[in-house]
């Protein structure tokens, strides 16, 4: 997803902007650029490709100055080209003096473009964002005040934006504005930063101000003014970043994805820290902002998410229905926000999102709020839009997840949903001893995940075969059905091998047509009452010469004899099986992608946080 970094202060802006863009690279992008102001001139440099290409350009043509803005673009309108890269210059031919970077989508850009072209403004790109630059330039011709010019044109923009502007006529000033796409200010000593993600400002300051929708900021080295478009001046709310930027370093791992897979024992410890009560055999969830009485009154729960978060929600459905006896509906965020689902007034809506900025998930939250439902966020990023707009919620505390393919966030979401199921169950019928069993299962999970990670050498060998496959099937029952879906998504999104996940019983209703000796069929089949039924499905694949990979309980004597590859996981209470069974699948996707030479942490076409619909 696009990234924005701005700086104004006593230091050279270009180096700080480039460092910030590098910290946002993990979000996925296809071009990069920056603009600085110095000596009454605007220096604009931009390139398609990686930040390193921009650095090469700057080595040849430096951009001086202590004030500047920069951007990494994830193409929405127009392909990745130098001209379509941001910043975009605004102004009539020969009078360019300002630059704009923009995240989001301007839905009425075509009409605005026609209006501006009719007045003689020259367009150099195919993007929607360029209209913003010319609108501001046109307003500046009369106001001569950059902040006023920006505020004047914002009502003309239909759609979403997180934008930053700088101008040669206003040295040292950056104006930022937010509507639907995140912006955060870094408050330094004698300097200020502006970014779309706190990771870009963290190396310089821990003090941050998250902009709300409708707010406009004007930053100079010594000044920070915030105002809402309608409500007027706003006192900046200074938060503190609670993680160290070095946490997001590789720590000796070759990729962020494998680092984050290996971090999962710690991830589950952090997700449960301070939230398990042996005394009451329940979970302690302080941020729900709903009384036990209100939670007891709930008659239904809707879990909403996208991608991996949707898979975690599906695990949550099995857990909450089984442990708390509450009906649960799992919804794709992009569908929920428009399908007008019939919800009664005793329905709680939970939004799951690692980034807390996914546009579809944010839209679903706002739709649920519009209909008057308590909306609870299960998110990782502190201070993210979804976290701030929800009525309450539960943070994952998984630390920054850099790999585009989500791994440790899935573990944290599943752990938190297990805590939620336990808490809701103990509000209702769940006995002390049954509650304590779940507490103990969660306490044992980190050690068991550590054990499960030892399967990596076997997975590495299995990856040889899978890397040559045209497709692959992932099959699981009950609590392991969502894990099968997640395994398929992992393989698909980083190896580009189209993989399919199904409930095991569904295989014979169609997917079995894919079975042949070249198609790996991955069965999740930990010991459970349905174990024998899985064996039957495995036999059906073997009878057709299929390639069988099974994930089962260590010590199982039957499965290895039926499998081309058996991937053992430790024996464990059923409630934490999803946390264990996903490990070999994450590792399999990683090693297959490695063998295929894929860009592990930044797979093609993908973004870490999809902040556009
Ligand atoms: C997961 O590996 C994917 N990168 C993607 O499906 C992701 O889970 C989805 O975009 C939701 O992101 P969120 O959790 O930040 O809302």
XYZ file of C-alpha atoms and ligand atoms in Angstrom:
629
model
C 0.000 0.000 0.000
C 1.195 3.574 -0.608
C 3.432 5.258 1.935
C 3.884 8.927 2.838
C 6.820 10.525 4.708
C 7.323 14.243 5.278
C 9.967 16.177 7.243
C 10.545 19.782 8.198
C 13.415 20.788 10.450
C 17.103 21.719 10.635
C 18.381 18.540 9.007
C 18.598 17.673 5.276
C 15.148 16.308 4.434
C 16.102 13.916 1.609
C 18.053 11.447 3.771
C 15.289 11.342 6.383
C 12.608 10.877 3.740
C 14.500 8.007 2.103
C 15.009 6.317 5.476
C 11.307 6.634 6.169
C 10.359 5.208 2.783
C 12.610 2.237 3.449
C 10.707 1.518 6.659
C 7.477 1.525 4.660
C 8.793 -0.675 1.826
C 7.261 -3.761 3.432
C 3.812 -2.390 2.675
C 4.297 -3.088 -1.023
C 4.746 -0.447 -3.771
C 5.857 0.011 -7.382
C 7.417 3.515 -7.521
C 8.892 6.169 -5.246
C 9.599 9.890 -5.212
C 10.279 12.988 -3.127
C 10.182 16.763 -3.313
C 12.165 19.227 -1.220
C 12.068 23.006 -0.891
C 15.255 25.021 -0.705
C 16.258 28.510 -1.764
C 12.773 29.346 -3.009
C 12.869 26.378 -5.353
C 11.086 23.023 -5.485
C 13.305 19.991 -6.175
C 11.221 17.036 -7.370
C 12.703 13.577 -8.009
C 10.705 10.410 -8.730
C 11.185 6.977 -10.297
C 9.250 3.796 -10.963
C 10.720 0.773 -9.171
C 12.315 0.447 -5.777
C 13.475 3.124 -3.355
C 17.021 2.197 -4.366
C 16.289 3.524 -7.868
C 15.264 6.844 -6.320
C 18.446 6.862 -4.253
C 20.518 6.389 -7.414
C 18.720 9.318 -9.033
C 19.350 11.516 -5.994
C 23.024 10.594 -6.009
C 23.199 12.068 -9.482
C 20.752 14.930 -8.873
C 20.599 15.801 -5.170
C 17.476 17.440 -3.746
C 18.537 19.874 -1.030
C 16.523 21.470 1.717
C 15.229 20.932 5.249
C 11.596 20.541 4.214
C 10.196 17.839 1.996
C 7.621 15.159 1.276
C 7.969 11.684 -0.195
C 5.894 8.721 -1.315
C 5.877 5.060 -2.274
C 3.070 4.327 -4.719
C 0.930 1.176 -5.044
C -0.778 1.704 -8.392
C -4.524 2.257 -8.432
C -5.013 4.617 -11.424
C -2.408 4.220 -14.161
C 0.543 1.796 -14.390
C 3.854 2.102 -12.569
C 5.755 4.762 -14.554
C 8.021 7.700 -13.646
C 5.245 10.126 -14.583
C 2.652 8.356 -12.431
C 4.952 8.244 -9.412
C 4.320 10.787 -6.648
C 4.918 13.632 -5.788
C 2.787 15.359 -8.366
C 3.608 18.969 -9.253
C 0.812 21.505 -9.340
C 0.549 24.695 -11.350
C 0.174 26.152 -14.780
C 2.840 25.445 -17.389
C 6.133 26.953 -16.294
C 4.724 28.009 -12.918
C 5.140 24.779 -10.972
C 5.949 25.533 -7.395
C 4.179 22.994 -5.241
C 4.143 19.204 -4.844
C 1.589 16.783 -3.461
C 1.743 13.145 -2.312
C -1.524 11.274 -1.841
C -2.801 7.957 -0.477
C -6.382 6.964 -1.256
C -8.706 7.287 -4.254
C -10.307 10.472 -5.610
C -13.480 9.108 -7.126
C -14.472 12.299 -8.997
C -11.000 12.809 -10.477
C -12.145 12.634 -14.107
C -14.523 15.574 -13.715
C -11.920 17.592 -11.845
C -9.288 16.794 -14.448
C -11.538 18.034 -17.266
C -12.299 21.241 -15.332
C -8.633 21.956 -14.694
C -7.481 21.091 -18.206
C -10.103 23.479 -19.597
C -8.435 26.197 -17.513
C -5.017 25.389 -18.917
C -3.524 23.204 -16.215
C -1.176 20.662 -17.852
C -1.483 17.025 -16.718
C 1.641 14.878 -16.776
C 0.225 11.640 -15.342
C -2.723 9.241 -15.580
C -3.320 9.335 -11.863
C -6.295 10.601 -9.875
C -3.894 12.222 -7.386
C -2.564 14.851 -9.785
C -5.861 16.745 -9.701
C -5.171 17.596 -6.050
C -1.912 19.348 -6.934
C -3.529 21.531 -9.589
C -6.556 22.338 -7.449
C -4.269 23.606 -4.690
C -2.138 25.547 -7.191
C -5.251 27.190 -8.596
C -6.502 28.144 -5.111
C -3.045 29.471 -4.206
C -3.269 31.977 -7.066
C -5.904 33.839 -5.034
C -5.248 32.989 -1.381
C -1.423 33.034 -1.442
C -1.693 30.971 1.743
C -0.899 27.254 1.396
C -2.944 26.093 4.393
C -5.943 28.090 3.265
C -5.573 26.837 -0.304
C -5.589 23.213 0.891
C -8.599 23.714 3.149
C -10.416 25.473 0.294
C -10.111 22.575 -2.144
C -10.766 19.632 0.203
C -14.563 19.820 -0.171
C -14.075 19.280 -3.938
C -12.516 15.865 -3.333
C -14.915 12.892 -3.301
C -13.249 9.752 -2.018
C -10.409 9.146 0.395
C -7.127 10.885 1.009
C -4.135 11.082 3.214
C -2.098 13.856 1.612
C 0.905 16.090 2.193
C 1.807 19.290 0.363
C 4.897 21.502 0.230
C 5.514 24.631 -1.828
C 8.506 26.730 -2.874
C 6.502 29.817 -1.860
C 6.162 28.506 1.740
C 9.644 27.319 2.832
C 9.624 25.024 5.861
C 5.845 24.411 5.742
C 4.159 21.054 5.178
C 0.369 20.801 5.118
C -1.249 17.412 5.703
C -4.895 16.392 5.472
C -6.696 13.159 6.261
C -9.960 11.602 5.120
C -10.098 7.807 5.182
C -6.379 7.167 4.775
C -4.093 7.299 7.848
C -1.648 10.077 8.705
C 0.477 10.435 11.813
C 2.643 13.379 12.929
C 6.003 12.771 14.577
C 6.704 15.473 17.162
C 10.462 16.059 17.398
C 12.636 18.707 19.052
C 12.694 21.575 16.599
C 11.424 19.336 13.832
C 8.258 17.584 12.739
C 7.537 14.546 10.591
C 4.384 13.394 8.837
C 3.789 9.805 7.708
C 1.146 7.255 6.764
C 2.605 4.791 9.292
C 4.300 5.401 12.643
C 7.108 3.036 11.605
C 8.534 5.844 9.469
C 8.771 8.350 12.325
C 9.760 5.923 15.112
C 13.546 6.278 14.626
C 13.228 10.031 15.226
C 10.613 10.389 17.954
C 8.243 8.379 20.132
C 5.778 11.267 20.396
C 3.052 11.037 17.768
C -0.276 12.657 16.919
C -2.716 10.520 14.915
C -4.865 12.633 12.591
C -8.606 11.975 12.536
C -10.747 12.155 9.402
C -11.454 15.787 8.464
C -8.358 17.131 10.214
C -5.726 19.316 8.567
C -2.241 19.822 10.009
C 0.303 22.516 9.257
C 3.848 21.713 10.272
C 6.961 23.869 10.469
C 10.197 22.999 12.273
C 8.944 24.633 15.465
C 5.197 24.647 14.867
C 2.306 22.182 14.844
C -1.226 23.427 14.224
C -4.176 21.089 13.889
C -7.711 21.968 12.814
C -10.831 20.150 11.718
C -12.331 21.264 8.434
C -15.693 21.979 10.045
C -15.029 22.150 13.773
C -11.991 24.445 13.687
C -8.823 24.293 15.856
C -7.998 21.014 17.587
C -5.581 20.544 20.483
C -3.004 17.937 19.303
C -3.422 14.630 21.180
C 0.144 13.441 21.784
C 0.459 9.618 22.033
C 3.609 7.599 22.571
C 4.768 4.754 20.303
C 5.024 1.658 22.482
C 7.522 -0.365 20.445
C 11.168 0.188 19.492
C 11.844 0.547 15.736
C 14.600 -2.079 16.002
C 11.943 -4.671 16.879
C 11.114 -4.662 13.225
C 14.687 -5.550 12.228
C 15.479 -8.971 10.786
C 17.426 -10.209 13.806
C 19.631 -12.466 11.723
C 16.737 -14.017 9.789
C 16.866 -13.999 5.972
C 13.333 -12.618 5.723
C 10.767 -10.954 7.963
C 8.280 -13.739 7.222
C 10.441 -16.508 8.699
C 11.367 -14.249 11.621
C 7.696 -13.686 12.342
C 6.838 -17.390 11.974
C 9.536 -18.176 14.545
C 8.339 -15.378 16.845
C 4.953 -17.019 17.374
C 5.684 -18.599 20.772
C 6.436 -15.090 22.045
C 3.479 -13.698 20.119
C 1.060 -15.939 22.025
C 2.738 -15.060 25.333
C 2.295 -11.356 24.545
C -1.292 -11.776 23.380
C -2.214 -13.536 26.641
C -0.041 -11.469 28.985
C -2.143 -10.231 31.913
C -5.266 -11.696 30.394
C -5.404 -15.197 31.955
C -6.938 -15.610 35.411
C -6.396 -18.975 37.120
C -8.238 -17.652 40.158
C -11.466 -17.189 38.196
C -10.655 -19.612 35.358
C -11.384 -16.928 32.831
C -9.822 -14.244 30.641
C -9.388 -10.599 31.668
C -10.219 -8.331 28.727
C -10.071 -4.742 29.876
C -10.656 -2.823 26.664
C -14.063 -4.114 25.574
C -15.750 -1.097 27.229
C -18.877 -3.218 27.682
C -20.114 -4.380 31.072
C -20.383 -8.097 31.853
C -24.133 -7.563 31.858
C -24.079 -6.078 28.368
C -21.884 -8.939 27.164
C -24.187 -11.520 28.765
C -27.154 -9.938 26.969
C -25.495 -10.429 23.596
C -27.458 -12.950 21.566
C -25.206 -13.100 18.529
C -21.723 -12.213 17.427
C -20.550 -11.125 14.004
C -16.838 -11.445 13.237
C -15.694 -9.374 10.281
C -12.336 -9.381 8.480
C -10.403 -9.827 5.251
C -7.927 -12.470 4.116
C -6.012 -13.982 6.984
C -8.061 -12.011 9.480
C -11.169 -13.632 8.009
C -9.589 -17.054 8.497
C -8.827 -16.205 12.123
C -12.446 -15.119 12.495
C -13.536 -18.520 11.202
C -11.471 -20.190 13.936
C -13.202 -17.814 16.329
C -16.590 -19.010 15.134
C -15.833 -22.607 16.049
C -14.317 -21.585 19.401
C -17.000 -19.131 20.547
C -19.879 -21.365 19.513
C -18.312 -24.363 21.227
C -17.101 -22.646 24.384
C -19.636 -19.858 24.868
C -22.650 -21.384 23.045
C -23.177 -18.075 21.249
C -24.193 -18.071 17.571
C -21.445 -16.545 15.454
C -21.547 -15.255 11.897
C -18.276 -14.658 10.027
C -18.406 -12.015 7.314
C -16.029 -10.761 4.671
C -15.679 -7.070 5.462
C -16.113 -6.043 1.826
C -19.447 -7.886 1.713
C -20.723 -6.978 5.169
C -20.544 -3.252 4.596
C -22.998 -3.375 1.689
C -25.221 -6.421 2.124
C -27.395 -4.930 4.850
C -27.354 -8.116 6.956
C -30.349 -8.384 9.306
C -28.870 -7.802 12.769
C -30.925 -7.424 15.934
C -29.993 -5.023 18.726
C -28.304 -7.740 20.763
C -25.610 -8.418 18.181
C -21.982 -7.530 18.849
C -19.786 -6.807 15.842
C -16.064 -7.538 16.069
C -13.695 -6.205 13.388
C -10.471 -8.153 12.978
C -7.575 -6.389 11.325
C -3.815 -6.649 11.854
C -3.110 -3.219 10.390
C -6.241 -1.521 11.667
C -6.303 0.446 8.407
C -7.863 -1.988 5.886
C -10.443 0.063 4.013
C -12.981 -2.762 3.734
C -12.704 -3.528 7.439
C -12.975 0.160 8.351
C -16.020 0.478 6.137
C -17.619 -2.503 7.865
C -16.938 -0.959 11.266
C -18.524 2.331 10.229
C -21.550 0.497 8.804
C -22.023 -1.418 12.073
C -21.700 1.828 14.062
C -24.144 3.567 11.719
C -26.671 0.854 12.596
C -26.079 1.349 16.277
C -24.151 -1.807 17.133
C -21.313 -1.910 19.650
C -18.218 -2.372 17.471
C -15.175 -4.065 18.941
C -11.800 -4.085 17.263
C -9.296 -6.952 17.456
C -6.285 -5.211 15.941
C -2.509 -5.160 16.180
C -1.593 -1.570 15.391
C -2.056 0.700 18.381
C -3.723 3.978 17.485
C -4.844 2.712 14.080
C -8.048 4.067 12.637
C -10.085 0.951 13.376
C -8.725 0.866 16.942
C -9.666 4.505 17.473
C -13.105 4.384 15.892
C -14.303 1.182 17.553
C -16.286 1.416 20.792
C -13.788 -0.952 22.408
C -11.517 -3.814 21.591
C -8.551 -6.052 22.224
C -5.041 -5.313 21.020
C -2.994 -8.237 19.686
C 0.339 -6.958 21.092
C 2.119 -8.920 18.350
C 4.594 -6.135 17.597
C 5.040 -4.800 14.077
C 4.332 -7.426 11.433
C 6.495 -6.562 8.436
C 6.064 -9.534 6.076
C 3.151 -8.913 3.729
C 2.016 -12.505 4.299
C 0.478 -12.433 7.746
C 1.723 -15.123 10.144
C 2.241 -14.050 13.768
C -0.803 -11.786 13.580
C -2.905 -14.847 12.741
C -1.537 -16.581 15.840
C -2.271 -13.534 17.970
C -5.797 -13.223 16.564
C -6.519 -16.883 17.272
C -5.122 -16.555 20.794
C -7.243 -13.463 21.439
C -10.360 -15.135 20.049
C -9.698 -18.081 22.365
C -9.489 -15.623 25.272
C -12.743 -14.037 24.108
C -14.501 -17.412 23.865
C -13.293 -18.285 27.355
C -14.427 -14.945 28.785
C -17.869 -15.136 27.180
C -18.214 -18.791 28.168
C -17.441 -18.034 31.817
C -19.974 -15.209 31.773
C -22.538 -17.851 30.869
C -22.434 -21.570 31.538
C -18.779 -22.641 31.323
C -17.689 -24.380 34.520
C -14.661 -23.436 36.558
C -12.867 -26.642 35.643
C -13.621 -26.305 31.926
C -12.493 -22.696 32.052
C -9.300 -23.648 33.870
C -8.559 -26.268 31.218
C -8.630 -23.548 28.571
C -6.418 -21.278 30.691
C -3.916 -24.102 31.021
C -4.114 -24.921 27.313
C -3.249 -21.336 26.435
C -0.425 -21.324 28.972
C 1.004 -24.444 27.319
C 0.644 -23.099 23.782
C 3.971 -21.194 23.480
C 6.018 -24.255 24.406
C 4.024 -26.439 22.041
C 4.439 -23.952 19.203
C 8.193 -24.040 19.868
C 7.948 -27.816 19.483
C 5.903 -27.526 16.298
C 8.546 -25.255 14.750
C 11.009 -28.163 14.844
C 9.213 -29.669 11.848
C 11.002 -27.176 9.561
C 13.644 -29.581 8.150
C 10.951 -32.049 7.066
C 8.928 -29.223 5.562
C 11.967 -28.025 3.639
C 12.252 -31.425 1.990
C 8.524 -31.572 1.235
C 8.766 -28.132 -0.373
C 10.900 -29.590 -3.196
C 7.897 -31.513 -4.506
C 5.306 -28.831 -3.831
C 7.400 -26.216 -5.669
C 6.827 -28.089 -8.941
C 3.054 -28.404 -8.497
C 0.525 -26.648 -10.714
C -1.890 -26.415 -7.805
C -2.409 -27.835 -4.315
C -5.302 -28.780 -2.044
C -5.458 -27.995 1.682
C -8.080 -29.902 3.652
C -9.148 -29.722 7.277
C -12.165 -30.469 9.437
C -13.804 -28.530 12.223
C -11.321 -26.222 13.983
C -8.733 -27.138 11.342
C -10.919 -26.200 8.379
C -10.034 -22.452 8.680
C -6.389 -23.423 9.106
C -6.532 -25.303 5.798
C -7.901 -22.164 4.134
C -5.088 -20.124 5.692
C -2.492 -22.640 4.462
C -3.852 -22.327 0.939
C -3.744 -18.524 1.080
C -0.177 -18.515 2.396
C 1.054 -20.761 -0.426
C -0.880 -18.823 -3.046
C 0.207 -15.355 -1.997
C 3.944 -15.914 -1.706
C 4.701 -18.778 -4.135
C 2.026 -17.772 -6.694
C 0.983 -21.464 -6.946
C -2.849 -21.365 -6.962
C -3.829 -23.392 -3.892
C -7.321 -24.240 -2.684
C -8.584 -24.851 0.832
C -11.725 -26.798 1.696
C -13.412 -28.597 4.555
C -12.142 -32.167 4.115
C -15.648 -33.537 3.564
C -16.071 -31.213 0.594
C -13.227 -32.783 -1.373
C -15.427 -35.481 -2.892
C -17.968 -32.861 -4.010
C -15.692 -31.439 -6.713
C -12.096 -30.648 -5.712
C -11.151 -34.335 -6.020
C -11.147 -33.677 -9.766
C -7.799 -31.927 -9.177
C -6.203 -35.024 -7.673
C -3.341 -36.480 -9.659
C 0.234 -37.517 -8.818
C 1.481 -33.938 -9.290
C -1.060 -32.332 -6.979
C -0.101 -32.191 -3.296
C -3.098 -32.811 -1.033
C -2.333 -31.475 2.431
C -4.550 -33.008 5.121
C -4.783 -31.519 8.595
C -5.675 -34.493 10.709
C -4.802 -34.114 14.340
C -6.329 -36.647 16.698
C -10.016 -35.816 17.039
C -13.407 -37.576 16.939
C -13.377 -36.991 13.167
C -9.971 -38.567 12.680
C -11.267 -41.751 11.042
C -13.290 -39.762 8.514
C -10.126 -37.948 7.474
C -8.429 -41.293 6.943
C -11.170 -42.196 4.461
C -10.545 -38.995 2.528
C -6.829 -39.688 2.466
C -7.517 -43.153 1.075
C -9.671 -41.611 -1.673
C -6.706 -39.488 -2.735
C -4.252 -42.375 -2.546
C -6.580 -44.515 -4.664
C -6.139 -41.904 -7.399
C -2.374 -41.716 -7.109
C -2.518 -38.362 -5.344
C 0.452 -36.904 -3.460
C -0.453 -36.926 0.247
C 1.022 -34.623 2.867
C -0.464 -34.963 6.336
C -0.179 -32.887 9.459
C -0.969 -34.995 12.503
C -0.176 -35.662 16.101
C 3.406 -36.676 16.810
C 3.527 -40.429 17.492
C 0.596 -41.209 15.216
C 1.315 -44.634 13.741
C -1.312 -44.663 10.976
C -0.806 -41.413 9.114
C 2.878 -41.769 8.191
C 2.069 -45.037 6.421
C -0.578 -43.254 4.337
C 1.524 -40.181 3.547
C 4.261 -39.182 1.149
C 5.231 -36.699 3.872
C 4.052 -36.690 7.489
C 4.475 -33.430 9.393
C 4.081 -34.020 13.144
C 2.739 -31.483 15.608
C 2.775 -32.006 19.362
C -0.190 -33.643 21.085
C -2.236 -30.784 22.517
C -5.678 -29.820 23.814
C -8.067 -29.417 20.886
C -8.695 -25.730 21.624
C -5.125 -24.745 20.670
C -4.754 -27.051 17.668
C -5.173 -24.166 15.175
C -2.115 -22.458 16.713
C -0.042 -25.586 16.122
C -1.399 -26.906 12.818
C -0.788 -23.585 11.048
C 2.962 -23.739 11.740
C 3.888 -26.408 9.150
C 1.652 -24.672 6.603
C 3.348 -21.303 7.107
C 6.747 -22.984 6.843
C 5.687 -24.884 3.719
C 4.586 -21.702 1.961
C 7.844 -20.002 2.976
C 10.133 -22.778 1.739
C 8.251 -23.296 -1.513
C 8.460 -19.573 -2.253
C 12.158 -19.640 -1.333
C 12.812 -22.473 -3.772
C 10.953 -20.550 -6.468
C 12.974 -17.406 -5.802
C 9.943 -15.322 -4.941
C 10.072 -11.936 -3.203
C 9.115 -13.416 0.162
C 8.408 -10.272 2.183
C 6.985 -8.207 -0.688
C 5.072 -10.612 -2.975
C 4.009 -9.163 -6.317
C 0.801 -7.122 -6.491
C 0.199 -7.422 -2.723
C 0.206 -4.749 -0.054
C 0.573 -5.105 3.701
C -2.384 -2.904 4.392
C -5.024 -2.434 1.698
C -6.255 1.057 2.453
C -8.329 1.329 -0.721
C -11.603 -0.453 -1.490
C -2.586 -12.110 4.668
O -1.406 -12.907 4.486
C -2.742 -11.115 3.573
N -1.583 -10.307 3.458
C -4.043 -10.357 3.603
O -5.059 -11.279 3.305
C -4.431 -9.656 4.935
O -4.717 -10.612 5.916
C -5.714 -8.837 4.682
O -5.414 -7.853 3.714
C -6.270 -8.180 5.945
O -5.319 -7.283 6.458
P -5.585 -6.696 7.949
O -5.584 -7.861 8.884
O -4.460 -5.741 8.192
O -6.926 -6.012 7.920
